[in-house]
Amino acid sequence: MLSHNSPGDIHPNLWPPFTQLNENSRQERVLGGDGALLHRDGLPPLVDAISSWWVTLHGHGNIKIAEAIAAQAKKLEQVIFADFSHPQAELIAERLSALTGLQKLFFSDNGSTAVEVAIKIACQWWLNKDQPRSQIIAFEGAYHGDTFGAMAIGERNLFNAPFEKMLFPVKRVPWPATWWGDEGVEDRENLALRKLETLLETPTALVILEPLIQGAGGMAMVRPEFLQAVEKLTRQEGALLIADEVLTGFGRCGNLFAFLRAGISPDLIALSKGLTGGFLPMGVTMSKAKIFEEFIGEDPKLTLWHGHSFTGNPLGCAAANASLDLLEKNPQSFENFEARHLPHLTDLAKHPKVTKPRLIGTIAAFDLKIDGKKGYFNVSGKVLKDIAKKQGVFIRPLGNVVYLLPPLCISDCQLEQCYASIQKGLDNL
Ligand SMILES: *Cc1c(COP(=O)(O)O)cnc(C)c1O
């Protein structure tokens, strides 16, 4: 029996994520989803313009993925992966290995753990080679998840401040984000590269980055040229390069993987979010053979002693294979998405309250021109969110950064509705 809390009230037994709890906190009840739509309890449907926190890749309720999960559930729902493999795990490993060029796949449960595993592998790799290195380099504004290791390499801010003393040290390089009409980008890139070069004078275990776009850090996009220069410096000094593709993987940036579009070749990549089409939580860390080889041997010290209860969960693997089928069958669904955004964003960019418009693949973003404090706690984004919701569109600005990151199935008409709702919000700000 559901308790009769009034619509929008947080259920008395629930503690929602990333939500400040006070008398204004709200959590609406959703009863169903199909395609780009979310069906609320007693309220009109909403276009899910941010793919339910960037995971819903093809759309809600995709029948192919739902059927693949159901069929797998009847065969084998779970098995201990230390001792047993299964066909769906082998299939997704073969496919992702072929698509990424990174031979070895390690399963975990979500984006944060996929990143944790990548960091642990990279650090232990140096130990296993008897050349321990401890310096870790990440970028300003980075977000890699909410577990401790992922928090440590992410930007330090109010969200992880309570744990500051418990986070291992990380060196930072500026992230030279760019946008349409940006003329200072090369100077900022050079500044960042000089900083990286200086840091790399100290032996470095790994450099970790979000290829092409920092998501939670504000949909901050960089040029492929910059990432190629980062890779070159990283290689010169022998450090490992990790690409956190948790957001960017599976077509989000217009290619199947952002590192392919960026023209770089990371040693390790972390995947999650779109991996299962957004149906089930699962993370994957892919590594090059040269990494894996250092973990083979009789000495137990060489082993990666890491595993989760649900490692390689067959339902997740079945969903991942079904999702990959859909992407491979219809690559235009993500390859052509940029062209779908383009005319709308071009229009929106003319609005006096819009600055720094930017676009890559399925992700369109801009900053609100605002007075007062920038960043996550600026309220203008929230005002815009509320207006858009009244127009039947769900967005979730990051402070003054407004973005659309819709599921691939969104219709032209629904996409138009998203832009119209933002336009209306801008006019009423
Ligand atoms: C969301 C995200 C993560 C964390 O993934 P979770 O599944 O939320 O733990 C890590 N890295 C990036 C780039 C992300 O966008």
Short mmCIF file of C-alpha atoms and ligand atoms in Angstrom, two decimals:
data_model
loop_
_atom_site.label_atom_id
_atom_site.label_comp_id
_atom_site.label_asym_id
_atom_site.label_seq_id
_atom_site.Cartn_x
_atom_site.Cartn_y
_atom_site.Cartn_z
CA MET A 1 0.00 0.00 0.00
CA LEU A 2 1.51 3.35 -1.01
CA SER A 3 1.34 5.99 1.66
CA HIS A 4 -0.86 8.96 0.82
CA ASN A 5 1.73 11.67 0.75
CA SER A 6 0.51 14.52 -1.42
CA PRO A 7 1.85 14.66 -5.00
CA GLY A 8 5.44 15.85 -5.12
CA ASP A 9 6.20 15.17 -1.46
CA ILE A 10 9.14 12.93 -0.75
CA HIS A 11 7.97 9.54 0.50
CA PRO A 12 8.48 9.27 4.28
CA ASN A 13 10.75 6.25 3.85
CA LEU A 14 12.90 7.50 0.98
CA TRP A 15 16.16 9.42 0.92
CA PRO A 16 16.67 10.78 -2.60
CA PRO A 17 20.13 11.27 -4.16
CA PHE A 18 21.77 14.65 -4.65
CA THR A 19 18.86 16.45 -3.04
CA GLN A 20 18.92 19.10 -0.37
CA LEU A 21 16.32 18.11 2.19
CA ASN A 22 14.14 20.95 3.40
CA GLU A 23 10.47 21.86 3.27
CA ASN A 24 10.79 22.69 -0.45
CA SER A 25 12.23 19.31 -1.47
CA ARG A 26 10.11 17.48 -4.02
CA GLN A 27 10.14 14.10 -5.68
CA GLU A 28 7.37 13.30 -8.14
CA ARG A 29 6.04 9.81 -8.69
CA VAL A 30 6.52 8.30 -12.15
CA LEU A 31 4.38 5.34 -13.14
CA GLY A 32 5.75 4.58 -16.56
CA GLY A 33 7.92 5.62 -19.44
CA ASP A 34 7.86 5.04 -23.14
CA GLY A 35 10.24 6.45 -25.69
CA ALA A 36 11.18 9.99 -24.70
CA LEU A 37 8.20 10.34 -22.36
CA LEU A 38 7.84 9.95 -18.62
CA HIS A 39 4.32 9.34 -17.34
CA ARG A 40 3.66 10.93 -13.97
CA ASP A 41 1.06 10.05 -11.39
CA GLY A 42 -1.91 12.32 -12.13
CA LEU A 43 0.08 14.90 -14.14
CA PRO A 44 0.71 15.40 -17.88
CA PRO A 45 3.65 13.48 -19.43
CA LEU A 46 7.11 15.01 -19.60
CA VAL A 47 9.69 14.80 -22.38
CA ASP A 48 12.78 13.38 -20.66
CA ALA A 49 15.27 15.80 -22.22
CA ILE A 50 18.23 14.59 -20.14
CA SER A 51 17.77 10.83 -20.59
CA SER A 52 17.06 10.30 -16.87
CA TRP A 53 20.51 11.42 -15.70
CA TRP A 54 22.20 10.57 -19.00
CA VAL A 55 21.55 6.84 -18.99
CA THR A 56 18.42 6.21 -21.07
CA LEU A 57 20.06 5.79 -24.46
CA HIS A 58 17.39 4.58 -26.89
CA GLY A 59 14.33 5.60 -24.91
CA HIS A 60 12.23 4.32 -22.03
CA GLY A 61 10.70 0.88 -22.29
CA ASN A 62 12.61 -0.13 -25.41
CA ILE A 63 11.00 -3.43 -26.29
CA LYS A 64 14.13 -5.12 -27.70
CA ILE A 65 16.09 -4.52 -24.53
CA ALA A 66 13.14 -5.40 -22.28
CA GLU A 67 12.70 -8.70 -24.13
CA ALA A 68 16.41 -9.51 -23.99
CA ILE A 69 16.41 -9.00 -20.21
CA ALA A 70 13.26 -11.09 -19.76
CA ALA A 71 14.63 -13.93 -21.87
CA GLN A 72 17.93 -13.91 -19.97
CA ALA A 73 16.13 -13.81 -16.61
CA LYS A 74 14.44 -17.10 -17.47
CA LYS A 75 17.79 -18.71 -18.34
CA LEU A 76 20.28 -17.40 -15.80
CA GLU A 77 19.84 -14.30 -13.67
CA GLN A 78 23.17 -14.31 -11.82
CA VAL A 79 26.27 -16.43 -11.29
CA ILE A 80 29.52 -15.97 -9.35
CA PHE A 81 31.83 -14.50 -11.96
CA ALA A 82 35.10 -15.47 -10.28
CA ASP A 83 34.49 -19.12 -11.14
CA PHE A 84 32.01 -18.98 -14.00
CA SER A 85 31.57 -17.08 -17.22
CA HIS A 86 28.43 -17.11 -19.41
CA PRO A 87 27.60 -16.48 -23.08
CA GLN A 88 26.27 -12.92 -22.68
CA ALA A 89 29.41 -11.81 -20.82
CA GLU A 90 31.67 -13.37 -23.43
CA LEU A 91 29.69 -11.80 -26.24
CA ILE A 92 29.75 -8.26 -24.83
CA ALA A 93 33.48 -8.63 -24.05
CA GLU A 94 34.24 -9.72 -27.61
CA ARG A 95 32.19 -6.91 -29.08
CA LEU A 96 33.50 -4.10 -26.88
CA SER A 97 37.04 -5.34 -27.33
CA ALA A 98 36.64 -5.26 -31.13
CA LEU A 99 34.98 -1.83 -31.07
CA THR A 100 37.43 -0.14 -28.68
CA GLY A 101 40.63 -1.97 -29.58
CA LEU A 102 41.23 -2.57 -25.87
CA GLN A 103 41.44 -6.30 -25.35
CA LYS A 104 40.41 -6.90 -21.75
CA LEU A 105 37.10 -6.21 -20.07
CA PHE A 106 36.59 -6.00 -16.31
CA PHE A 107 33.01 -5.72 -15.01
CA SER A 108 31.75 -3.66 -12.09
CA ASP A 109 28.47 -2.04 -11.09
CA ASN A 110 28.33 1.62 -12.15
CA GLY A 111 30.33 4.55 -13.46
CA SER A 112 32.10 5.31 -10.19
CA THR A 113 33.28 1.74 -9.76
CA ALA A 114 34.37 1.54 -13.42
CA VAL A 115 36.58 4.57 -12.73
CA GLU A 116 37.81 3.16 -9.39
CA VAL A 117 38.83 -0.04 -11.15
CA ALA A 118 40.69 1.91 -13.84
CA ILE A 119 42.63 3.86 -11.19
CA LYS A 120 43.44 0.72 -9.21
CA ILE A 121 44.61 -1.11 -12.33
CA ALA A 122 46.78 1.81 -13.41
CA CYS A 123 48.41 2.27 -10.00
CA GLN A 124 48.97 -1.44 -9.46
CA TRP A 125 50.38 -1.79 -12.97
CA TRP A 126 53.33 0.38 -11.95
CA LEU A 127 53.83 -1.64 -8.77
CA ASN A 128 53.66 -4.92 -10.66
CA LYS A 129 56.40 -3.60 -12.95
CA ASP A 130 58.49 -2.75 -9.88
CA GLN A 131 58.39 0.92 -10.80
CA PRO A 132 55.91 2.33 -8.29
CA ARG A 133 54.55 5.74 -9.25
CA SER A 134 52.02 7.66 -7.23
CA GLN A 135 51.35 11.00 -8.91
CA ILE A 136 47.89 11.24 -10.42
CA ILE A 137 46.90 14.04 -12.78
CA ALA A 138 43.30 15.05 -13.43
CA PHE A 139 41.57 18.13 -14.79
CA GLU A 140 39.94 21.08 -13.11
CA GLY A 141 36.16 20.73 -13.21
CA ALA A 142 36.32 16.94 -13.59
CA TYR A 143 33.60 14.63 -12.31
CA HIS A 144 34.30 10.91 -12.05
CA GLY A 145 31.73 9.68 -9.54
CA ASP A 146 30.86 9.71 -5.86
CA THR A 147 32.87 6.85 -4.33
CA PHE A 148 36.06 7.83 -2.53
CA GLY A 149 38.60 7.29 -5.29
CA ALA A 150 36.30 8.90 -7.84
CA MET A 151 35.70 11.84 -5.49
CA ALA A 152 39.44 12.25 -4.99
CA ILE A 153 40.17 12.64 -8.71
CA GLY A 154 37.11 14.81 -9.28
CA GLU A 155 37.02 18.56 -8.75
CA ARG A 156 37.04 19.42 -5.06
CA ASN A 157 33.89 21.32 -4.21
CA LEU A 158 31.04 21.62 -1.75
CA PHE A 159 29.80 18.14 -2.67
CA ASN A 160 32.89 16.33 -1.45
CA ALA A 161 34.11 18.91 1.09
CA PRO A 162 33.03 16.82 4.15
CA PHE A 163 35.54 14.15 3.05
CA GLU A 164 38.36 16.42 1.91
CA LYS A 165 40.85 15.10 4.48
CA MET A 166 40.23 11.52 3.40
CA LEU A 167 40.87 12.06 -0.31
CA PHE A 168 44.27 11.20 -1.82
CA PRO A 169 46.22 14.03 -3.46
CA VAL A 170 45.74 14.75 -7.15
CA LYS A 171 47.48 17.30 -9.37
CA ARG A 172 45.25 19.46 -11.57
CA VAL A 173 45.45 20.88 -15.05
CA PRO A 174 43.06 23.58 -16.34
CA TRP A 175 40.36 22.35 -18.73
CA PRO A 176 40.31 24.68 -21.76
CA ALA A 177 36.62 24.45 -22.52
CA THR A 178 35.43 26.07 -25.72
CA TRP A 179 32.22 27.19 -27.45
CA TRP A 180 30.95 28.71 -30.67
CA GLY A 181 32.88 31.84 -31.57
CA ASP A 182 35.49 31.35 -28.85
CA GLU A 183 38.66 33.16 -29.91
CA GLY A 184 40.83 32.54 -26.88
CA VAL A 185 40.81 28.77 -26.99
CA GLU A 186 44.32 28.23 -28.29
CA ASP A 187 45.85 30.41 -25.59
CA ARG A 188 43.97 28.55 -22.89
CA GLU A 189 44.94 25.20 -24.39
CA ASN A 190 48.60 26.20 -24.45
CA LEU A 191 48.43 27.29 -20.84
CA ALA A 192 46.93 23.95 -19.85
CA LEU A 193 49.51 22.01 -21.86
CA ARG A 194 52.41 23.92 -20.27
CA LYS A 195 50.97 23.12 -16.82
CA LEU A 196 50.64 19.45 -17.76
CA GLU A 197 54.19 19.41 -19.08
CA THR A 198 55.52 20.82 -15.81
CA LEU A 199 53.54 18.34 -13.70
CA LEU A 200 54.76 15.45 -15.84
CA GLU A 201 58.35 16.23 -14.82
CA THR A 202 57.41 14.24 -11.70
CA PRO A 203 56.97 10.52 -12.45
CA THR A 204 53.24 10.08 -13.01
CA ALA A 205 51.11 6.95 -12.75
CA LEU A 206 48.16 8.19 -14.75
CA VAL A 207 46.38 11.06 -16.42
CA ILE A 208 42.59 10.79 -16.37
CA LEU A 209 40.13 12.84 -18.43
CA GLU A 210 36.60 12.92 -19.78
CA PRO A 211 37.09 12.84 -23.56
CA LEU A 212 35.61 15.80 -25.50
CA ILE A 213 33.16 16.87 -22.78
CA GLN A 214 33.13 17.23 -19.01
CA GLY A 215 29.53 16.42 -18.09
CA ALA A 216 28.76 17.28 -14.47
CA GLY A 217 31.50 19.91 -14.60
CA GLY A 218 29.18 21.99 -16.80
CA MET A 219 28.98 20.37 -20.24
CA ALA A 220 32.42 21.82 -20.90
CA MET A 221 33.64 20.80 -24.34
CA VAL A 222 37.25 20.71 -25.57
CA ARG A 223 38.72 20.34 -29.04
CA PRO A 224 40.17 17.03 -30.28
CA GLU A 225 43.46 18.85 -30.96
CA PHE A 226 43.82 19.54 -27.24
CA LEU A 227 43.24 15.92 -26.27
CA GLN A 228 45.74 14.78 -28.87
CA ALA A 229 48.34 17.13 -27.40
CA VAL A 230 47.55 15.84 -23.89
CA GLU A 231 48.04 12.29 -25.09
CA LYS A 232 51.37 13.15 -26.72
CA LEU A 233 52.78 14.69 -23.53
CA THR A 234 51.42 11.83 -21.43
CA ARG A 235 53.06 9.25 -23.67
CA GLN A 236 56.37 11.10 -23.74
CA GLU A 237 56.56 10.78 -19.98
CA GLY A 238 55.31 7.19 -19.99
CA ALA A 239 52.21 7.80 -17.86
CA LEU A 240 49.02 5.86 -18.51
CA LEU A 241 46.05 7.63 -20.09
CA ILE A 242 42.56 6.87 -18.77
CA ALA A 243 39.43 8.00 -20.63
CA ASP A 244 36.32 8.22 -18.46
CA GLU A 245 33.67 7.49 -21.11
CA VAL A 246 30.91 6.88 -18.57
CA LEU A 247 28.89 9.71 -20.10
CA THR A 248 30.41 9.94 -23.58
CA GLY A 249 30.32 6.25 -24.54
CA PHE A 250 27.78 4.64 -26.86
CA GLY A 251 27.18 7.44 -29.31
CA ARG A 252 26.66 10.42 -27.04
CA CYS A 253 29.36 12.43 -28.81
CA GLY A 254 28.36 11.39 -32.32
CA ASN A 255 30.81 8.48 -32.55
CA LEU A 256 30.37 5.19 -30.75
CA PHE A 257 33.09 6.38 -28.34
CA ALA A 258 34.38 9.91 -27.80
CA PHE A 259 38.02 8.83 -27.82
CA LEU A 260 37.56 7.67 -31.42
CA ARG A 261 36.25 11.09 -32.42
CA ALA A 262 39.02 12.78 -30.43
CA GLY A 263 41.67 10.71 -32.19
CA ILE A 264 43.33 9.45 -29.01
CA SER A 265 44.18 5.96 -27.85
CA PRO A 266 43.73 5.58 -24.07
CA ASP A 267 45.22 2.68 -22.13
CA LEU A 268 42.09 2.23 -20.04
CA ILE A 269 38.50 3.34 -20.52
CA ALA A 270 35.59 3.38 -18.09
CA LEU A 271 32.06 2.78 -19.40
CA SER A 272 28.63 2.70 -17.77
CA LYS A 273 25.46 4.87 -18.16
CA GLY A 274 24.50 4.00 -21.77
CA LEU A 275 26.15 0.57 -21.60
CA THR A 276 22.90 -1.29 -20.90
CA GLY A 277 20.84 1.23 -22.84
CA GLY A 278 20.13 2.72 -19.42
CA PHE A 279 18.15 -0.32 -18.28
CA LEU A 280 20.40 -1.78 -15.60
CA PRO A 281 23.35 -0.58 -13.55
CA MET A 282 26.61 -1.96 -14.86
CA GLY A 283 30.14 -0.68 -15.30
CA VAL A 284 32.98 -1.83 -17.47
CA THR A 285 36.68 -1.03 -17.47
CA MET A 286 38.50 -1.87 -20.70
CA SER A 287 42.28 -2.19 -20.72
CA LYS A 288 44.98 -2.72 -23.27
CA ALA A 289 46.76 -6.09 -23.34
CA LYS A 290 50.04 -4.50 -22.20
CA ILE A 291 48.30 -3.52 -18.95
CA PHE A 292 46.70 -6.92 -18.35
CA GLU A 293 49.98 -8.77 -18.96
CA GLU A 294 51.58 -7.30 -15.85
CA PHE A 295 48.89 -8.92 -13.70
CA ILE A 296 49.70 -12.49 -14.77
CA GLY A 297 51.89 -14.68 -12.55
CA GLU A 298 52.29 -17.00 -9.55
CA ASP A 299 52.84 -14.24 -7.02
CA PRO A 300 49.48 -13.29 -5.43
CA LYS A 301 50.77 -9.73 -5.14
CA LEU A 302 50.32 -9.41 -8.90
CA THR A 303 46.58 -10.00 -8.72
CA LEU A 304 43.89 -7.35 -9.03
CA TRP A 305 41.99 -8.31 -5.86
CA HIS A 306 38.83 -6.49 -6.78
CA GLY A 307 35.31 -7.75 -7.40
CA HIS A 308 31.67 -6.98 -6.74
CA SER A 309 28.84 -9.38 -5.89
CA PHE A 310 27.10 -8.66 -9.16
CA THR A 311 30.21 -8.70 -11.38
CA GLY A 312 29.21 -9.64 -14.92
CA ASN A 313 25.52 -9.87 -14.06
CA PRO A 314 23.86 -11.80 -16.91
CA LEU A 315 20.84 -9.48 -17.07
CA GLY A 316 23.07 -6.45 -17.44
CA CYS A 317 25.14 -8.22 -20.10
CA ALA A 318 22.00 -9.20 -22.03
CA ALA A 319 20.79 -5.60 -21.92
CA ALA A 320 24.20 -4.37 -23.07
CA ASN A 321 24.23 -6.75 -26.03
CA ALA A 322 20.70 -5.76 -27.01
CA SER A 323 21.57 -2.07 -26.74
CA LEU A 324 24.68 -2.54 -28.87
CA ASP A 325 22.56 -4.36 -31.47
CA LEU A 326 20.35 -1.28 -31.70
CA LEU A 327 23.32 1.08 -32.05
CA GLU A 328 24.93 -1.08 -34.73
CA LYS A 329 21.71 -1.49 -36.65
CA ASN A 330 21.05 2.24 -36.74
CA PRO A 331 24.27 4.27 -36.38
CA GLN A 332 22.54 7.28 -37.97
CA SER A 333 20.54 7.58 -34.75
CA PHE A 334 23.63 9.04 -33.05
CA GLU A 335 25.77 10.06 -36.03
CA ASN A 336 23.12 12.45 -37.34
CA PHE A 337 22.03 13.89 -34.02
CA GLU A 338 24.29 16.92 -34.15
CA ALA A 339 22.52 18.03 -37.34
CA ARG A 340 19.17 17.75 -35.56
CA HIS A 341 20.28 20.06 -32.75
CA LEU A 342 22.07 22.52 -35.01
CA PRO A 343 19.23 24.73 -36.38
CA HIS A 344 17.53 24.92 -32.97
CA LEU A 345 20.68 25.82 -31.07
CA THR A 346 21.58 28.36 -33.78
CA ASP A 347 18.23 30.06 -33.17
CA LEU A 348 18.53 29.93 -29.40
CA ALA A 349 22.07 31.36 -29.55
CA LYS A 350 20.57 34.68 -30.73
CA HIS A 351 18.72 35.14 -27.45
CA PRO A 352 20.26 37.91 -25.31
CA LYS A 353 20.31 35.67 -22.23
CA VAL A 354 22.28 32.91 -24.01
CA THR A 355 26.06 32.75 -24.07
CA LYS A 356 28.70 30.16 -24.97
CA PRO A 357 26.50 27.90 -27.12
CA ARG A 358 28.16 24.56 -27.82
CA LEU A 359 27.27 21.25 -29.37
CA ILE A 360 28.73 17.79 -29.74
CA GLY A 361 26.85 14.74 -30.96
CA THR A 362 23.64 14.39 -28.98
CA ILE A 363 24.56 17.05 -26.40
CA ALA A 364 23.68 20.73 -26.83
CA ALA A 365 24.48 23.28 -24.12
CA PHE A 366 24.79 26.97 -23.35
CA ASP A 367 25.35 29.23 -20.35
CA LEU A 368 22.72 31.59 -19.02
CA LYS A 369 23.92 35.17 -18.91
CA ILE A 370 23.31 35.94 -15.30
CA ASP A 371 24.00 38.47 -12.64
CA GLY A 372 25.42 37.27 -9.39
CA LYS A 373 27.05 34.02 -8.47
CA LYS A 374 27.87 31.52 -11.18
CA GLY A 375 28.04 27.80 -10.66
CA TYR A 376 25.82 25.00 -9.46
CA PHE A 377 23.96 27.02 -6.84
CA ASN A 378 22.84 29.81 -9.12
CA VAL A 379 19.05 29.77 -9.11
CA SER A 380 18.36 30.96 -12.69
CA GLY A 381 18.73 27.41 -14.00
CA LYS A 382 16.15 26.25 -11.50
CA VAL A 383 13.70 28.92 -12.60
CA LEU A 384 14.19 27.82 -16.20
CA LYS A 385 13.68 24.20 -15.17
CA ASP A 386 10.32 25.02 -13.57
CA ILE A 387 9.11 26.95 -16.62
CA ALA A 388 10.17 24.13 -18.98
CA LYS A 389 8.36 21.61 -16.82
CA LYS A 390 5.13 23.55 -17.18
CA GLN A 391 5.67 23.21 -20.95
CA GLY A 392 5.95 19.44 -20.58
CA VAL A 393 9.75 19.19 -20.73
CA PHE A 394 12.10 17.89 -18.05
CA ILE A 395 15.53 19.53 -17.96
CA ARG A 396 17.96 19.79 -15.07
CA PRO A 397 20.38 22.69 -15.55
CA LEU A 398 23.76 22.53 -13.81
CA GLY A 399 23.55 25.94 -12.14
CA ASN A 400 23.60 28.41 -15.02
CA VAL A 401 24.50 25.73 -17.58
CA VAL A 402 21.48 24.60 -19.56
CA TYR A 403 21.74 21.49 -21.71
CA LEU A 404 19.77 18.94 -23.66
CA LEU A 405 20.90 15.32 -23.67
CA PRO A 406 17.85 13.46 -24.99
CA PRO A 407 17.36 9.78 -25.74
CA LEU A 408 18.09 8.82 -29.35
CA CYS A 409 14.42 7.98 -30.01
CA ILE A 410 13.20 11.53 -29.40
CA SER A 411 11.00 12.69 -32.30
CA ASP A 412 11.65 15.92 -34.22
CA CYS A 413 8.45 17.27 -32.75
CA GLN A 414 9.49 16.45 -29.18
CA LEU A 415 12.94 17.96 -29.74
CA GLU A 416 11.26 21.11 -31.02
CA GLN A 417 9.12 21.13 -27.88
CA CYS A 418 12.30 20.99 -25.76
CA TYR A 419 13.78 24.02 -27.50
CA ALA A 420 10.46 25.91 -27.43
CA SER A 421 10.17 25.33 -23.67
CA ILE A 422 13.66 26.72 -23.13
CA GLN A 423 12.91 29.69 -25.37
CA LYS A 424 9.80 30.40 -23.31
CA GLY A 425 11.83 30.04 -20.11
CA LEU A 426 14.45 32.48 -21.38
CA ASP A 427 11.77 35.03 -22.28
CA ASN A 428 10.36 34.79 -18.76
CA LEU A 429 13.59 34.82 -16.77
C1 LIG B 1 27.98 9.83 -14.09
C2 LIG B 1 29.44 9.80 -14.24
C3 LIG B 1 30.25 8.98 -13.42
C4 LIG B 1 29.69 8.20 -12.27
O1 LIG B 1 28.82 7.20 -12.68
P1 LIG B 1 27.77 6.59 -11.64
O2 LIG B 1 27.13 5.47 -12.37
O3 LIG B 1 26.83 7.69 -11.30
O4 LIG B 1 28.54 6.12 -10.45
C5 LIG B 1 31.60 8.95 -13.68
N1 LIG B 1 32.15 9.66 -14.68
C6 LIG B 1 31.40 10.44 -15.49
C7 LIG B 1 32.07 11.17 -16.61
C8 LIG B 1 30.04 10.55 -15.29
O5 LIG B 1 29.32 11.36 -16.08
#
